[in-house]
PDB file of C-alpha atoms in Angstrom:
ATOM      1  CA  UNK A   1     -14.595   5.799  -0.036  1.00  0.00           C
ATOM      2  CA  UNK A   2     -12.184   8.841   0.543  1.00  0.00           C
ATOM      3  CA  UNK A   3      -8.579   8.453   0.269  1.00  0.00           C
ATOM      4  CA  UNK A   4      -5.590   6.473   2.317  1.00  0.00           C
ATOM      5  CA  UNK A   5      -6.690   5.234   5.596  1.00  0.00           C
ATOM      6  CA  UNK A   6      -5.662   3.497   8.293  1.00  0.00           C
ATOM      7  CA  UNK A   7      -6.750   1.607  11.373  1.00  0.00           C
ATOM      8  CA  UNK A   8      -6.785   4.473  14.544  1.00  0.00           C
ATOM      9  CA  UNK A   9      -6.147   1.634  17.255  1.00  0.00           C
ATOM     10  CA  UNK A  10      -4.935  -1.497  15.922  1.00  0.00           C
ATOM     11  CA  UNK A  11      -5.372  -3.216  19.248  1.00  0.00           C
ATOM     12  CA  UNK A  12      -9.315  -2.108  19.324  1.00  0.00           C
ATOM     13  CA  UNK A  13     -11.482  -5.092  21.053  1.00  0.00           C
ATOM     14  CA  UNK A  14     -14.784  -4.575  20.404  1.00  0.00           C
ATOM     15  CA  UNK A  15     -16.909  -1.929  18.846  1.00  0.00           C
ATOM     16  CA  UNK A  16     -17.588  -0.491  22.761  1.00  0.00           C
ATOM     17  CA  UNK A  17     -13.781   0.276  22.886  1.00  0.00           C
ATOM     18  CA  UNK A  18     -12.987   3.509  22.373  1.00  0.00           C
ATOM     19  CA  UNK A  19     -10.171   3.740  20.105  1.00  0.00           C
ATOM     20  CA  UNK A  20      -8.613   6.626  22.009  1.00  0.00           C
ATOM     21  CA  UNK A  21      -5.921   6.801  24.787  1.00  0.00           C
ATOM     22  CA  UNK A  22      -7.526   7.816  27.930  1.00  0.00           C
ATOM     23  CA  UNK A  23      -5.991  11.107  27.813  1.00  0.00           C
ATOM     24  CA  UNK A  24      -6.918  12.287  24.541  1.00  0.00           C
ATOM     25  CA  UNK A  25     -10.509  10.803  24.906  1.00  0.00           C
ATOM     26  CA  UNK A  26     -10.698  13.381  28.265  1.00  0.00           C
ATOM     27  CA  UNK A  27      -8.916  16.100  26.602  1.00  0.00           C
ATOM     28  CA  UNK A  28     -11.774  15.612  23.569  1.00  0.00           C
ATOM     29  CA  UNK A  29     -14.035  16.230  26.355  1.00  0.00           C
ATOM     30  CA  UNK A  30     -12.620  19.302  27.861  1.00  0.00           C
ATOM     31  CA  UNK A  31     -12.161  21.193  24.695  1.00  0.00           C
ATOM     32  CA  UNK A  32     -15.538  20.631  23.574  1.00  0.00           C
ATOM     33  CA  UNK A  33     -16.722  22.423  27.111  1.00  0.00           C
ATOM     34  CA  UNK A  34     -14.023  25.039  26.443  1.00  0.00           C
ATOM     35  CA  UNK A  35     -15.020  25.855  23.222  1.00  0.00           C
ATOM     36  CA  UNK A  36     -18.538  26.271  24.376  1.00  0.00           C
ATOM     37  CA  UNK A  37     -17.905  28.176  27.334  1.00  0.00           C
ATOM     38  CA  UNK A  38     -15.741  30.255  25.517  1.00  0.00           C
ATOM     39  CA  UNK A  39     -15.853  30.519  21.928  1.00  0.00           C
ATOM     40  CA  UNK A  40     -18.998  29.853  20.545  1.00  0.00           C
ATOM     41  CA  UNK A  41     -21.052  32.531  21.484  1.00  0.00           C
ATOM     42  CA  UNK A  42     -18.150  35.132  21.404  1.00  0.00           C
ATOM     43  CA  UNK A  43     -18.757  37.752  17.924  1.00  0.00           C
ATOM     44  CA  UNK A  44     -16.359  37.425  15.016  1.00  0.00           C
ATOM     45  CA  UNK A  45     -14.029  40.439  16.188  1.00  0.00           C
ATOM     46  CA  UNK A  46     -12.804  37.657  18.863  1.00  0.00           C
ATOM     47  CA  UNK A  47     -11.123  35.470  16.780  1.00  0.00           C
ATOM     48  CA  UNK A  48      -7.603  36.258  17.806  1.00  0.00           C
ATOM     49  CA  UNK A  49      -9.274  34.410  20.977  1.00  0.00           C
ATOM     50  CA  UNK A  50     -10.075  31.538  18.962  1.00  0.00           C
ATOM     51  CA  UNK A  51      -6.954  31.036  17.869  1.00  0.00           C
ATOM     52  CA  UNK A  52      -4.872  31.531  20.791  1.00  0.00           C
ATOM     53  CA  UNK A  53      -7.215  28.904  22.637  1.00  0.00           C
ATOM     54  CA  UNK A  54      -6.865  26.610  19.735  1.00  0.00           C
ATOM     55  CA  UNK A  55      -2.912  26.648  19.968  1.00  0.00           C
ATOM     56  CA  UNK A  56      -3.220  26.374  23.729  1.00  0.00           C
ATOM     57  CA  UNK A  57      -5.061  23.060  22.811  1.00  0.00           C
ATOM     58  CA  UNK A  58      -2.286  21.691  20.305  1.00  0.00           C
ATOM     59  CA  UNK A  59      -2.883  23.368  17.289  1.00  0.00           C
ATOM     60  CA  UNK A  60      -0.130  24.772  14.402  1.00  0.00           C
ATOM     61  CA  UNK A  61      -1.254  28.071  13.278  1.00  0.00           C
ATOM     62  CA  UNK A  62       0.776  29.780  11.117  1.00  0.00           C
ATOM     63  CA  UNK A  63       0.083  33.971  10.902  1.00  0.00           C
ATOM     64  CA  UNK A  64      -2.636  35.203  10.871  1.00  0.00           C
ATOM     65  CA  UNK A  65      -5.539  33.000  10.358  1.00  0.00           C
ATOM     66  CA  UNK A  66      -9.577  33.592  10.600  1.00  0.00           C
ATOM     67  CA  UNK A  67     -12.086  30.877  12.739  1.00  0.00           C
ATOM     68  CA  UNK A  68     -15.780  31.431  13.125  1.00  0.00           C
ATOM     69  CA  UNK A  69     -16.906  31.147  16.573  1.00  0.00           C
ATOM     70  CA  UNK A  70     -19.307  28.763  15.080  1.00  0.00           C
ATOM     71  CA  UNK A  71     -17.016  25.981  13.843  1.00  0.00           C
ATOM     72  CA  UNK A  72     -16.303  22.848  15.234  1.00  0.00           C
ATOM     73  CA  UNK A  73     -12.840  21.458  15.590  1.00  0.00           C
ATOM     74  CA  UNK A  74     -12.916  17.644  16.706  1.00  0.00           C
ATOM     75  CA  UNK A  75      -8.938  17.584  18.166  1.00  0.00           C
ATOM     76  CA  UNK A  76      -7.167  20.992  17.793  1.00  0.00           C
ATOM     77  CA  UNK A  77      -4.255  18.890  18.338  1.00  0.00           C
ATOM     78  CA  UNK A  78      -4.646  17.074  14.953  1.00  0.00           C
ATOM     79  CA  UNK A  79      -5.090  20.594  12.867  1.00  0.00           C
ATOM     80  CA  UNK A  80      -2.467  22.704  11.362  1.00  0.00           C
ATOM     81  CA  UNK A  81      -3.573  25.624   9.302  1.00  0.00           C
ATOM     82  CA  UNK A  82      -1.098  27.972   7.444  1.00  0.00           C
ATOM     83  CA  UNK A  83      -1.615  31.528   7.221  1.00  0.00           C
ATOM     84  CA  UNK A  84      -4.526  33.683   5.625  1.00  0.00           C
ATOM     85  CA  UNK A  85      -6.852  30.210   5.855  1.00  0.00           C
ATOM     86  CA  UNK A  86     -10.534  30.990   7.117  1.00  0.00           C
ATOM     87  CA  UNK A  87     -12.915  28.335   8.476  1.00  0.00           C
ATOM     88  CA  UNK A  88     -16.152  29.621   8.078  1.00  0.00           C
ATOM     89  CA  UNK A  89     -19.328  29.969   9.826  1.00  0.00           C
ATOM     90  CA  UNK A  90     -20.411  26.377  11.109  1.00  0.00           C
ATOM     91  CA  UNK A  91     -17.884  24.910   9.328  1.00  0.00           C
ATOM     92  CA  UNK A  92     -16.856  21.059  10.799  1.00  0.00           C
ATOM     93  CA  UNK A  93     -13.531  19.432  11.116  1.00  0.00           C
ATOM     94  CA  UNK A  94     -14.295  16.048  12.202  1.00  0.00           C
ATOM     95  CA  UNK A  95     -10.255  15.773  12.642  1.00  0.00           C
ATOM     96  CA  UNK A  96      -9.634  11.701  13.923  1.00  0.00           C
ATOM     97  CA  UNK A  97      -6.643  11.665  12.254  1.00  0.00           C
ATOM     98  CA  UNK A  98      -4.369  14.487  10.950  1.00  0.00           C
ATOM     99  CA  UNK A  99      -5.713  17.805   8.685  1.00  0.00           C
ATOM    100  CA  UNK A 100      -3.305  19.926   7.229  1.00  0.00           C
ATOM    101  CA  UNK A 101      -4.885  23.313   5.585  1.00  0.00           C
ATOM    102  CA  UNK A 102      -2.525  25.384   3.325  1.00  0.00           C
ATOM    103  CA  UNK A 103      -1.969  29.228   3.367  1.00  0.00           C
ATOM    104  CA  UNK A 104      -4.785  31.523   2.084  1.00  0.00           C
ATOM    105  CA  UNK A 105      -7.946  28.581   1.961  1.00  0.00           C
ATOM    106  CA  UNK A 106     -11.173  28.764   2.618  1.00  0.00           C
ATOM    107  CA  UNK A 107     -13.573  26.152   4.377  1.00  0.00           C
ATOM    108  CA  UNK A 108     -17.085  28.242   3.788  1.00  0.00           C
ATOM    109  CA  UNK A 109     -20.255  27.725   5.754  1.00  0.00           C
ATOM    110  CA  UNK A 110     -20.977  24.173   6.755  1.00  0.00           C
ATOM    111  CA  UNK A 111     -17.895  22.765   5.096  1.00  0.00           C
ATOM    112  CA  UNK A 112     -17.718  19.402   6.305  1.00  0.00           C
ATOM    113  CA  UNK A 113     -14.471  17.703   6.593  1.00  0.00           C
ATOM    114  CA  UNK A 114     -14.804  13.958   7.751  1.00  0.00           C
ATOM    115  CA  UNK A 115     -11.828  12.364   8.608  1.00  0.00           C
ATOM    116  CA  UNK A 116     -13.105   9.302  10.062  1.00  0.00           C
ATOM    117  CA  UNK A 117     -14.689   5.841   8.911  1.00  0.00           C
ATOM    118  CA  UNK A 118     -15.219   2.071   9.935  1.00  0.00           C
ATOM    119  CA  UNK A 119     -14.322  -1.262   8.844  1.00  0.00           C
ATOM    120  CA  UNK A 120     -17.081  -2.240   7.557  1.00  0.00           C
ATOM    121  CA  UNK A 121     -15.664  -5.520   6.852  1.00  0.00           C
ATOM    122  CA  UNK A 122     -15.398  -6.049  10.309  1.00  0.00           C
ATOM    123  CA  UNK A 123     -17.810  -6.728  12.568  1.00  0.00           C
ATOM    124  CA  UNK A 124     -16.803  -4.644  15.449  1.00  0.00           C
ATOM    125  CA  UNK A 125     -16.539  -2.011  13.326  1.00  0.00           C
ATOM    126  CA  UNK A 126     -13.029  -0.515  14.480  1.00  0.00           C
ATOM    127  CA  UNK A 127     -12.152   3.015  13.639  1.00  0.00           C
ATOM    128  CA  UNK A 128     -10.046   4.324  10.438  1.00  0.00           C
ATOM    129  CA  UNK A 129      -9.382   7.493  10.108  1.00  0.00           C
ATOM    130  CA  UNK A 130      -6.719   9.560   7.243  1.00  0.00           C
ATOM    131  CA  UNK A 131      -4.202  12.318   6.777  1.00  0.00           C
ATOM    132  CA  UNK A 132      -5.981  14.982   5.119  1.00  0.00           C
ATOM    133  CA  UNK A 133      -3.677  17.728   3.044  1.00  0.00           C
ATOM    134  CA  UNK A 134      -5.115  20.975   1.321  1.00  0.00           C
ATOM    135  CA  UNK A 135      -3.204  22.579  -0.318  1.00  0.00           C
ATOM    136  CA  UNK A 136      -2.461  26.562  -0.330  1.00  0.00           C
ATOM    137  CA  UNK A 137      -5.268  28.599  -2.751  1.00  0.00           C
ATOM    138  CA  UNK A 138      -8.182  26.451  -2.113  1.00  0.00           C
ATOM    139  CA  UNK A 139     -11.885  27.312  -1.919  1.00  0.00           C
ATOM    140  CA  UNK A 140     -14.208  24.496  -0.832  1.00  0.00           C
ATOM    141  CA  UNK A 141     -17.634  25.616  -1.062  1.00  0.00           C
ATOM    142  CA  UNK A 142     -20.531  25.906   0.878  1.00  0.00           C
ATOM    143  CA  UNK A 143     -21.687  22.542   2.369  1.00  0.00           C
ATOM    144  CA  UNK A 144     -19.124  20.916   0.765  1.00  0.00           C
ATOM    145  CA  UNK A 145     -18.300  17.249   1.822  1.00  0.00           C
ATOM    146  CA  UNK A 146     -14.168  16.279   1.873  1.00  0.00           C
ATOM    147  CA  UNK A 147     -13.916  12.436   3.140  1.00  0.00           C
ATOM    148  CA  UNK A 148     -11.042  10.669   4.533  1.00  0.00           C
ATOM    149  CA  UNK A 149      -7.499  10.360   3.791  1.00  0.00           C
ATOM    150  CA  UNK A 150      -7.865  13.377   0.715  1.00  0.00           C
ATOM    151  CA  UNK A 151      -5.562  15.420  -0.811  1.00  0.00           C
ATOM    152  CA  UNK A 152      -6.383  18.688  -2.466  1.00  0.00           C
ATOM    153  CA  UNK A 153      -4.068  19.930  -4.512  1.00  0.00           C
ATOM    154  CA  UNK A 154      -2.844  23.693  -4.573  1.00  0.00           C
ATOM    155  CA  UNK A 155      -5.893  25.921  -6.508  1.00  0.00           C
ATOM    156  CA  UNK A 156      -8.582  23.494  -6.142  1.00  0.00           C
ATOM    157  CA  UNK A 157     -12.405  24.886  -5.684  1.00  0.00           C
ATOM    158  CA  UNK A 158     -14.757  22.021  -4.903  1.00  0.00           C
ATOM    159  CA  UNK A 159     -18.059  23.536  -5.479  1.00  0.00           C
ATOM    160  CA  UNK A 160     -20.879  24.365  -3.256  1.00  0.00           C
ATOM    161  CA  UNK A 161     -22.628  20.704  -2.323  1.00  0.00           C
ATOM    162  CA  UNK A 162     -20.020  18.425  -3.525  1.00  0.00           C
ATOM    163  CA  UNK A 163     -19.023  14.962  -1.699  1.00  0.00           C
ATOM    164  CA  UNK A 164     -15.267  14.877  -2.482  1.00  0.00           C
ATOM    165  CA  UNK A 165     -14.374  11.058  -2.912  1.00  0.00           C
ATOM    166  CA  UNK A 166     -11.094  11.396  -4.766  1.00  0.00           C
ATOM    167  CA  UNK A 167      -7.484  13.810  -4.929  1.00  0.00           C
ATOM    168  CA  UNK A 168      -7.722  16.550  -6.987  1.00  0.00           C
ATOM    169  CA  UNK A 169      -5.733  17.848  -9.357  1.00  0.00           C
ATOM    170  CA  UNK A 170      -3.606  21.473  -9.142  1.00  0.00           C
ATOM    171  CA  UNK A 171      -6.104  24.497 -10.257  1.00  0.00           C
ATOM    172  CA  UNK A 172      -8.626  22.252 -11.092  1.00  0.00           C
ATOM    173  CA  UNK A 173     -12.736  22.985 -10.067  1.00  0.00           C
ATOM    174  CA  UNK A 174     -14.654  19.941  -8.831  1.00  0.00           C
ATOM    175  CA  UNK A 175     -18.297  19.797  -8.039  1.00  0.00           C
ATOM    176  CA  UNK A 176     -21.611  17.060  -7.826  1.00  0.00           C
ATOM    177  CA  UNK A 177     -21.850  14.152  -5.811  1.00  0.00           C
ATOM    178  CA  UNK A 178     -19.851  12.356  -6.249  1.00  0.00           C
ATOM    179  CA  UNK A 179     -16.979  15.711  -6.832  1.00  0.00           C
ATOM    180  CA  UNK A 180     -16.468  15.589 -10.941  1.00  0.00           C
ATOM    181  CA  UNK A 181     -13.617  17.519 -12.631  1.00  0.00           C
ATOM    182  CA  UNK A 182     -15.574  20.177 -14.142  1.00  0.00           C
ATOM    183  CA  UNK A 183     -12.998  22.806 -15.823  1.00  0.00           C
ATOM    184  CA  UNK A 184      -9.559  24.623 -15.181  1.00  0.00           C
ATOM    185  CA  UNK A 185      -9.581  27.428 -12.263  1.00  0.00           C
ATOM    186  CA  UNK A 186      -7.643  30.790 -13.923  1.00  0.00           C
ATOM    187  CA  UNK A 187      -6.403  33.396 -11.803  1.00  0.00           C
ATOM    188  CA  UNK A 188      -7.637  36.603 -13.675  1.00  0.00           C
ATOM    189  CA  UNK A 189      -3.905  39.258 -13.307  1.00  0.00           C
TER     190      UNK A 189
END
């Protein structure tokens, strides 16, 4: 499994419970209809539209930032993404606990960021869910998998297809399933 993670409702009964507050389970609910209505079919040029509905719903942006119409944020409330990021064309952030994306990193197509798991040592299964940090300089590949609880360090590239079970190191370049350390990532000056 992914990184750190921690039990989202402690006081969960049974796997029927929902483990979110009433208000955030409806507010889930409305910006999934307001994101469809409209976002998602906008063309890229709206994207200052994106991301003035996506602080209106919670979220930290920081400058200027680029979202495809076509990616799916679980809880804009959860996100914070520093300037120059870009989450790419049907990119997912399956945010059930915090994500935190540096300045100037790229989620490209499909990304997948899962921030959510069970216990699956209980039998009601309750819900656990991480803090997810990436760092500033990152590039996570096409169709790239990041699971829960992660940190990527400043510089990383996790390659196109890679399940990310682990941290990564500074300017370091991960990629298979499971993510291996595969070489050093230079900046050519």
């Amino acid at each position: 499994m992914g990184g750190k993670v921690y039990l989202k409702n402690s006081h969960q009964n049974d796997g029927y419970s929902s483990p979110w507050p009433k208000k955030q389970a409806i507010l889930i609910r409305v910006w999934e209809v307001v994101w469809t209505l409209f976002v998602k079919w906008l063309p890229k040029p709206f994207y200052r539209w994106h991301v003035w509905l996506l602080n209106l719903f919670g979220c930290k942006v920081h400058g200027h930032v680029f979202i495809a119409p076509s990616c799916r944020i679980y809880a804009p409330w959860l996100l914070e993404i520093g300037k120059y990021s870009c989450l790419g064309t049907r990119s997912e952030v399956y945010n059930l606990g915090s994500v935190k994306i540096g300045e100037r990193t790229t989620l490209a197509q499909y990304t997948y960021i899962c921030n959510g798991t069970h216990d699956l040592s209980n039998p009601i299964l309750p819900l656990l869910v991480g803090d997810v940090e990436i760092g500033d300089d990152v590039f996570v590949g096409a169709k790239a998998i990041i699971l829960p609880g992660l940190k990527i360090a400043d510089g990383s590239v996790i390659g196109a297809g890679a399940v990310l079970t682990r941290d990564t190191e500074p300017f370091k370049i991960y990629a298979g399933n499971p993510a291996k350390y595969i070489k050093d990532r230079f900046f050519k000056r």
